[in-house]
Short mmCIF file of C-alpha atoms and ligand atoms in Angstrom, two decimals:
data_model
loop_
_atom_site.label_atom_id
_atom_site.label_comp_id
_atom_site.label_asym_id
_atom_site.label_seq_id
_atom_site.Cartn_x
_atom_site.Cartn_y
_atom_site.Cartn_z
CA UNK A 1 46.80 -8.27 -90.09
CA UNK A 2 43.30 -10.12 -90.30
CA UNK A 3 42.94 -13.55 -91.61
CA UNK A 4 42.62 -13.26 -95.31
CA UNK A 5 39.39 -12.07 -96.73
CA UNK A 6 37.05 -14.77 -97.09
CA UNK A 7 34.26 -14.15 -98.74
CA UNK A 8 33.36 -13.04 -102.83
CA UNK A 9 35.88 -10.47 -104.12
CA UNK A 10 33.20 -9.39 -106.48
CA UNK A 11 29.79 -8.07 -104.75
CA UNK A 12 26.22 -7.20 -106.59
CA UNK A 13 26.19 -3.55 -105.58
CA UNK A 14 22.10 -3.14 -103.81
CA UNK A 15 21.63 -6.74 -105.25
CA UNK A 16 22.25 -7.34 -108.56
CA UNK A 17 23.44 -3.15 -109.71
CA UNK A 18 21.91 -1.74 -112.67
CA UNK A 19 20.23 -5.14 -113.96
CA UNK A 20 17.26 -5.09 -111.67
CA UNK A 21 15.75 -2.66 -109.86
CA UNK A 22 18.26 -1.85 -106.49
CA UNK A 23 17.38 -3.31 -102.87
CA UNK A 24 14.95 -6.05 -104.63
CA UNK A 25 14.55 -9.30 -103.88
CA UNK A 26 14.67 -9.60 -108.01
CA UNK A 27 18.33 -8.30 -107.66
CA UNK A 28 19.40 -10.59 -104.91
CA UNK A 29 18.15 -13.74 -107.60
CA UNK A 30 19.49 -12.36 -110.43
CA UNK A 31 23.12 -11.99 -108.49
CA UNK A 32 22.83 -15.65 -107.36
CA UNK A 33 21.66 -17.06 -111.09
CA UNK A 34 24.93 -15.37 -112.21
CA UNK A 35 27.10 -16.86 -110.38
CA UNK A 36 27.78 -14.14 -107.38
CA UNK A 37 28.72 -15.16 -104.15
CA UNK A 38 27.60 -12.13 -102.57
CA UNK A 39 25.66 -8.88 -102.07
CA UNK A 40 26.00 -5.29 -100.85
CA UNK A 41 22.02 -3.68 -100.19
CA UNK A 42 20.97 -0.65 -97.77
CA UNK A 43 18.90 -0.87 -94.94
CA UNK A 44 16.27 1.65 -93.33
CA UNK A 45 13.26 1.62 -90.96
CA UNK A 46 9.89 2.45 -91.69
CA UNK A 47 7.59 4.67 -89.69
CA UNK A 48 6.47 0.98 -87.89
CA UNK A 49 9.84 0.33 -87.31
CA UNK A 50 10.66 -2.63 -89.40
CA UNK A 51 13.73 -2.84 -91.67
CA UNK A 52 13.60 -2.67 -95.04
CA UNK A 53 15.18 -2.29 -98.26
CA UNK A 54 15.77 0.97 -99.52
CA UNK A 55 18.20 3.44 -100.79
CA UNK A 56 16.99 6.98 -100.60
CA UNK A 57 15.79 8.70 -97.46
CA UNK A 58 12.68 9.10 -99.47
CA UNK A 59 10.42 6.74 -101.71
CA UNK A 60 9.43 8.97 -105.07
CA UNK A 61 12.88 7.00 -107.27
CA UNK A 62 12.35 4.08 -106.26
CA UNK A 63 9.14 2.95 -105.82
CA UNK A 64 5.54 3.83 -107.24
CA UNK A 65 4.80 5.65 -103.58
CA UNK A 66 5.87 9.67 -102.47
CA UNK A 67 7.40 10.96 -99.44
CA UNK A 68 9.82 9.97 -96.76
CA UNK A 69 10.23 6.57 -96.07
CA UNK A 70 10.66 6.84 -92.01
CA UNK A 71 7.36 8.64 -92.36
CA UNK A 72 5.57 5.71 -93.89
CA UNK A 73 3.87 2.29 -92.33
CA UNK A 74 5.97 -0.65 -93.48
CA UNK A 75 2.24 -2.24 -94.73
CA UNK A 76 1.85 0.64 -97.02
CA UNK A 77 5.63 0.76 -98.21
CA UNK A 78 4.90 -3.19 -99.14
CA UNK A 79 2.09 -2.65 -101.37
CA UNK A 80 3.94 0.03 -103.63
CA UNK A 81 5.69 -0.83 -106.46
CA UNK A 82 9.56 -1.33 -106.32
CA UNK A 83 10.01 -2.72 -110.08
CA UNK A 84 7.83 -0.47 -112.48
CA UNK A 85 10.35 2.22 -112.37
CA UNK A 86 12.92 -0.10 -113.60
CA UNK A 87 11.43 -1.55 -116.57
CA UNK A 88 7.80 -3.44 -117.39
CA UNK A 89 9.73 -7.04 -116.51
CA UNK A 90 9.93 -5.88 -112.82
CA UNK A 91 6.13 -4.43 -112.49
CA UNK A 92 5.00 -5.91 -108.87
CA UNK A 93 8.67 -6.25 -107.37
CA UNK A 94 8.07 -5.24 -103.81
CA UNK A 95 10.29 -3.41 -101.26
CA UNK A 96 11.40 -6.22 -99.52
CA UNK A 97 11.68 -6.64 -95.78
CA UNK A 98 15.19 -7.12 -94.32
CA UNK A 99 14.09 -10.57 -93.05
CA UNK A 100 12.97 -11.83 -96.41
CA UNK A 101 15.88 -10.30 -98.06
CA UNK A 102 17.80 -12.35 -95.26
CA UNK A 103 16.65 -15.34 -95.63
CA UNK A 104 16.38 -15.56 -99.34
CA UNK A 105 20.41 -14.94 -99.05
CA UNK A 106 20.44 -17.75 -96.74
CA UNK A 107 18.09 -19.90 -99.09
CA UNK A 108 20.60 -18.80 -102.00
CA UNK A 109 23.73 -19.64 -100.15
CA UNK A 110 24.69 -15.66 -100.73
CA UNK A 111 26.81 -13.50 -98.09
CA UNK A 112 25.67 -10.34 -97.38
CA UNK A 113 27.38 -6.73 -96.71
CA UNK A 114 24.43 -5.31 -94.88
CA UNK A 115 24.56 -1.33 -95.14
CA UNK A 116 22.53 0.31 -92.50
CA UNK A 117 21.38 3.28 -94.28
CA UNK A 118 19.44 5.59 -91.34
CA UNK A 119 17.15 8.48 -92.42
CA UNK A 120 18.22 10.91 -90.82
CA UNK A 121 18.05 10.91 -86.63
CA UNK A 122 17.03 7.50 -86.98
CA UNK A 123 20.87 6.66 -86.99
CA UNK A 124 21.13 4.44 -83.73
CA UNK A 125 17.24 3.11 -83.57
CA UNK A 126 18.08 1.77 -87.44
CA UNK A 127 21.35 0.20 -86.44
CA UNK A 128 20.24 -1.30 -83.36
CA UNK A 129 16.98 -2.76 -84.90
CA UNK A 130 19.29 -4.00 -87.70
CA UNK A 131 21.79 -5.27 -86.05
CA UNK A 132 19.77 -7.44 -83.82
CA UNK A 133 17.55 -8.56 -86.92
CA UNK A 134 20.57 -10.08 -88.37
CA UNK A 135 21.98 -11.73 -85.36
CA UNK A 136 18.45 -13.55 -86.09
CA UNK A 137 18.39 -14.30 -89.24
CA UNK A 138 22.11 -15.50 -89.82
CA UNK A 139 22.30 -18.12 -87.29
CA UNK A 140 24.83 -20.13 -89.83
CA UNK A 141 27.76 -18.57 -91.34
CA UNK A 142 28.54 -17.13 -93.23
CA UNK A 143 27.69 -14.30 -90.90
CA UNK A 144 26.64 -10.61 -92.77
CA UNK A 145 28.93 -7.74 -92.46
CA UNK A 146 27.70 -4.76 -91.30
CA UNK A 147 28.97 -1.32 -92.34
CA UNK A 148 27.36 2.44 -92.13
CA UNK A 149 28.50 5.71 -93.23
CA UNK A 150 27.42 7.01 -90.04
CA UNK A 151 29.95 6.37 -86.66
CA UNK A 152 27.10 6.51 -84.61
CA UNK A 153 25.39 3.69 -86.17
CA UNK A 154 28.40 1.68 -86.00
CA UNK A 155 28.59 2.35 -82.63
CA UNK A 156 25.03 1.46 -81.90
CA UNK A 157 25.45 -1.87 -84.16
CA UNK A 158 28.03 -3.04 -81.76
CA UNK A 159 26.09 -2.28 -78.74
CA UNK A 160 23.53 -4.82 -80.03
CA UNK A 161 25.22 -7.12 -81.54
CA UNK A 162 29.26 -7.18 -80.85
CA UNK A 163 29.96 -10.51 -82.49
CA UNK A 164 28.86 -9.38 -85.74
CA UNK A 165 31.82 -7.68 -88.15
CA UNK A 166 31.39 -4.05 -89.04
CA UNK A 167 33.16 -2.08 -91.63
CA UNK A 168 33.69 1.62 -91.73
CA UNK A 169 32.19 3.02 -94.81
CA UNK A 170 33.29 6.42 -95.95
CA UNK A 171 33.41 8.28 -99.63
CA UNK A 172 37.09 9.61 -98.95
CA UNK A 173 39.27 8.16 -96.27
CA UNK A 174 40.06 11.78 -94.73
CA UNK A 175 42.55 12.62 -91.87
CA UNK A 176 41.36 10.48 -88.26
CA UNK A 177 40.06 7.30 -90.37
CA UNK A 178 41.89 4.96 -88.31
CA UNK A 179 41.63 6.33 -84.87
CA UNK A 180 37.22 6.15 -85.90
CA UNK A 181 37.65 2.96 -87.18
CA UNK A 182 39.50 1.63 -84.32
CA UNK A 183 37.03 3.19 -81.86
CA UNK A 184 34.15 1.62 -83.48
CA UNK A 185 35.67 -1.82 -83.95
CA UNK A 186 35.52 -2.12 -87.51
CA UNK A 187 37.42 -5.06 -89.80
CA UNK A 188 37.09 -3.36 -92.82
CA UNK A 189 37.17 0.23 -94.98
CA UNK A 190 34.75 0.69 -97.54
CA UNK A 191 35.50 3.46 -99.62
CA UNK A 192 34.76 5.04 -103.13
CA UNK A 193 36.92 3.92 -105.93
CA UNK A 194 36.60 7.27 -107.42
CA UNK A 195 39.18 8.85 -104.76
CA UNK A 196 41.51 6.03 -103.34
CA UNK A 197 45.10 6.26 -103.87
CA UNK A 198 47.50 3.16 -104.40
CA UNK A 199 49.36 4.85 -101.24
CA UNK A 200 45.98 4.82 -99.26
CA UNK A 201 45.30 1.32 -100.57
CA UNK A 202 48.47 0.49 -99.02
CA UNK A 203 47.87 2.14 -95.85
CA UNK A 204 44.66 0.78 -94.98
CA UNK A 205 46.13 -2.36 -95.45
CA UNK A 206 49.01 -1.84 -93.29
CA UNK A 207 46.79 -0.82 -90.64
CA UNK A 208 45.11 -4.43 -90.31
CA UNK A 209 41.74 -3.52 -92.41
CA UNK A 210 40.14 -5.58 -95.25
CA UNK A 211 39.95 -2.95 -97.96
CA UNK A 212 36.37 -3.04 -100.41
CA UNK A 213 35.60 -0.46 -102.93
CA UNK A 214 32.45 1.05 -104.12
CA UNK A 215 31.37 1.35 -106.91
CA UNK A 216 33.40 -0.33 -110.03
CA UNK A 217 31.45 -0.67 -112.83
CA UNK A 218 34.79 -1.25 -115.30
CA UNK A 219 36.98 -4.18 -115.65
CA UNK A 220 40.14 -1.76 -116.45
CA UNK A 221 39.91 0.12 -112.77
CA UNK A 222 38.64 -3.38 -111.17
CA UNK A 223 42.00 -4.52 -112.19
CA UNK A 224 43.91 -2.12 -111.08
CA UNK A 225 41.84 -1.91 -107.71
CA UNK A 226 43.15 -5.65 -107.24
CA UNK A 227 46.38 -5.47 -108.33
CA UNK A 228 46.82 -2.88 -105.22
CA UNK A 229 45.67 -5.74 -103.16
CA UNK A 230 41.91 -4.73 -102.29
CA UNK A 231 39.83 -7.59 -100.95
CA UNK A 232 36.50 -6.71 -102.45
CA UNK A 233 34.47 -4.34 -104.52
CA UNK A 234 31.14 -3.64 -105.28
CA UNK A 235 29.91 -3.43 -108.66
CA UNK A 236 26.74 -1.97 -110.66
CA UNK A 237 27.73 -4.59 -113.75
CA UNK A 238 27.64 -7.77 -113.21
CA UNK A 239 27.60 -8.66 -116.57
CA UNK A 240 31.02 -6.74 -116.98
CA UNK A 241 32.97 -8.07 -114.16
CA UNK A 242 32.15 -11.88 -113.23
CA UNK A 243 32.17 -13.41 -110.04
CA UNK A 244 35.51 -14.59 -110.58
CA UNK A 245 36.87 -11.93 -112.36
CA UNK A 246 39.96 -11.78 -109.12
O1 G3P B 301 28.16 0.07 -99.33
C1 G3P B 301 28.78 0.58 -100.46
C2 G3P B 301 27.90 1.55 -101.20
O2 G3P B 301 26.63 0.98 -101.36
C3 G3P B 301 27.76 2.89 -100.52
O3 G3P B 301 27.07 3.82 -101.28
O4 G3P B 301 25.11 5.22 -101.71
O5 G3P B 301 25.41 3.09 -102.96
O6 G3P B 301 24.78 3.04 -100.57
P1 G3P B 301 25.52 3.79 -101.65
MG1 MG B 302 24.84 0.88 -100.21
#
């Protein structure tokens, strides 16, 4: 079994959930002036190269900008508009960098679950670039934990950085998750809420794994999620489920 889990049971799902606009640096403040001890947020490369904060493989929900986001120069993804979409309040939120998203977590004292979120065939170049941006930017612990839906990623994470953590992030834990998750290194299983059984809670667990669920948005199901002994999960409402709320 792995030391006990040691950082926030409660995590601000792409910064602060569905308070501010996702992947902003607005998110990661809000989470911080509310208490949070930590954040979840997804990570991609722009055309350029450079790591940034973003969900979807392209730009047109998210931002005031169109088209794919591996496709664009990170100094035109900057100047677009990551709040407007949100609400007025946000107008002129940017799309933040990974390094100022980085250190503003270090600056706020806030631990980070780093997802490395490739666009597709950009799965190893994004987790590599990733992976040795954080090695820079978290010289202090509490060191970020990096996780990926995609093995390949996870793979290529290690190869640039094996002393940083890596959890295996899948929707449904499906037949093999172990032997992948072994293979790849991982200390943790991130998985959605919406499909985990008690009896898969337990087995994860068994297996050595810190358990964290995506994404729980009510205190009933957060409750139960705990009470079947997960470490973490990541929620959308943060004004629903506090920082201490397990
Ligand atoms: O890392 C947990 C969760 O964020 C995975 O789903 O689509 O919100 O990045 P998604
Ligand atoms: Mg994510």
């Amino acid at each position: 079994m792995h030391r006990p889990w040691p950082y926030p049971r409660v995590v601000g799902h792409r910064g602060a959930g569905t308070l501010t606009p996702e992947n902003t640096l607005a998110g990661i403040r809000k989470a911080a002036t509310m208490g949070f001890g930590g954040v979840e947020f997804d990570v991609m490369l722009s055309a350029d190269k450079v790591p940034l904060l973003i969900h979807d493989e392209t730009l047109d929900r998210t931002t005031s900008g169109r088209g794919s986001v591996a496709a664009t120069p990170y100094a035109r993804l900057a100047s677009l508009d990551a709040g407007a979409w949100f609400s007025p309040e946000y107008r002129g939120e940017r799309v933040p960098s990974f390094e100022e998203a980085g250190k503003l977590c270090a600056q706020l004292g806030l631990w980070a679950n780093v997802e490395i979120k490739p666009a597709r065939g950009f799965e190893r170049e994004t987790a590599a670039a990733v992976a040795k941006l954080a090695l820079e930017l978290w010289r202090a612990p509490p060191a970020p934990l990096l996780s990926s839906f995609e093995p390949v990623s996870l793979d290529a994470a290690r190869a640039a950085a094996p002393g940083l953590e890596r959890g295996y992030l899948t929707d449904r834990l499906a037949p093999g998750w172990d032997e992948t998750a072994r293979a790849l290194g991982c200390v943790s299983v991130h998985c959605n809420s919406r499909y985990l059984t008690e009896a898969q809670a337990d087995e994860v667990r068994s297996a050595g794994y810190w358990l964290l669920c995506y994404t729980v948005n009510e205190p009933a199901i957060a409750r139960r999620l705990f009470s079947w002994g997960i470490d973490a999960i990541f929620t959308d409402r943060l004004d629903l489920i506090p920082p201490d709320f397990a």
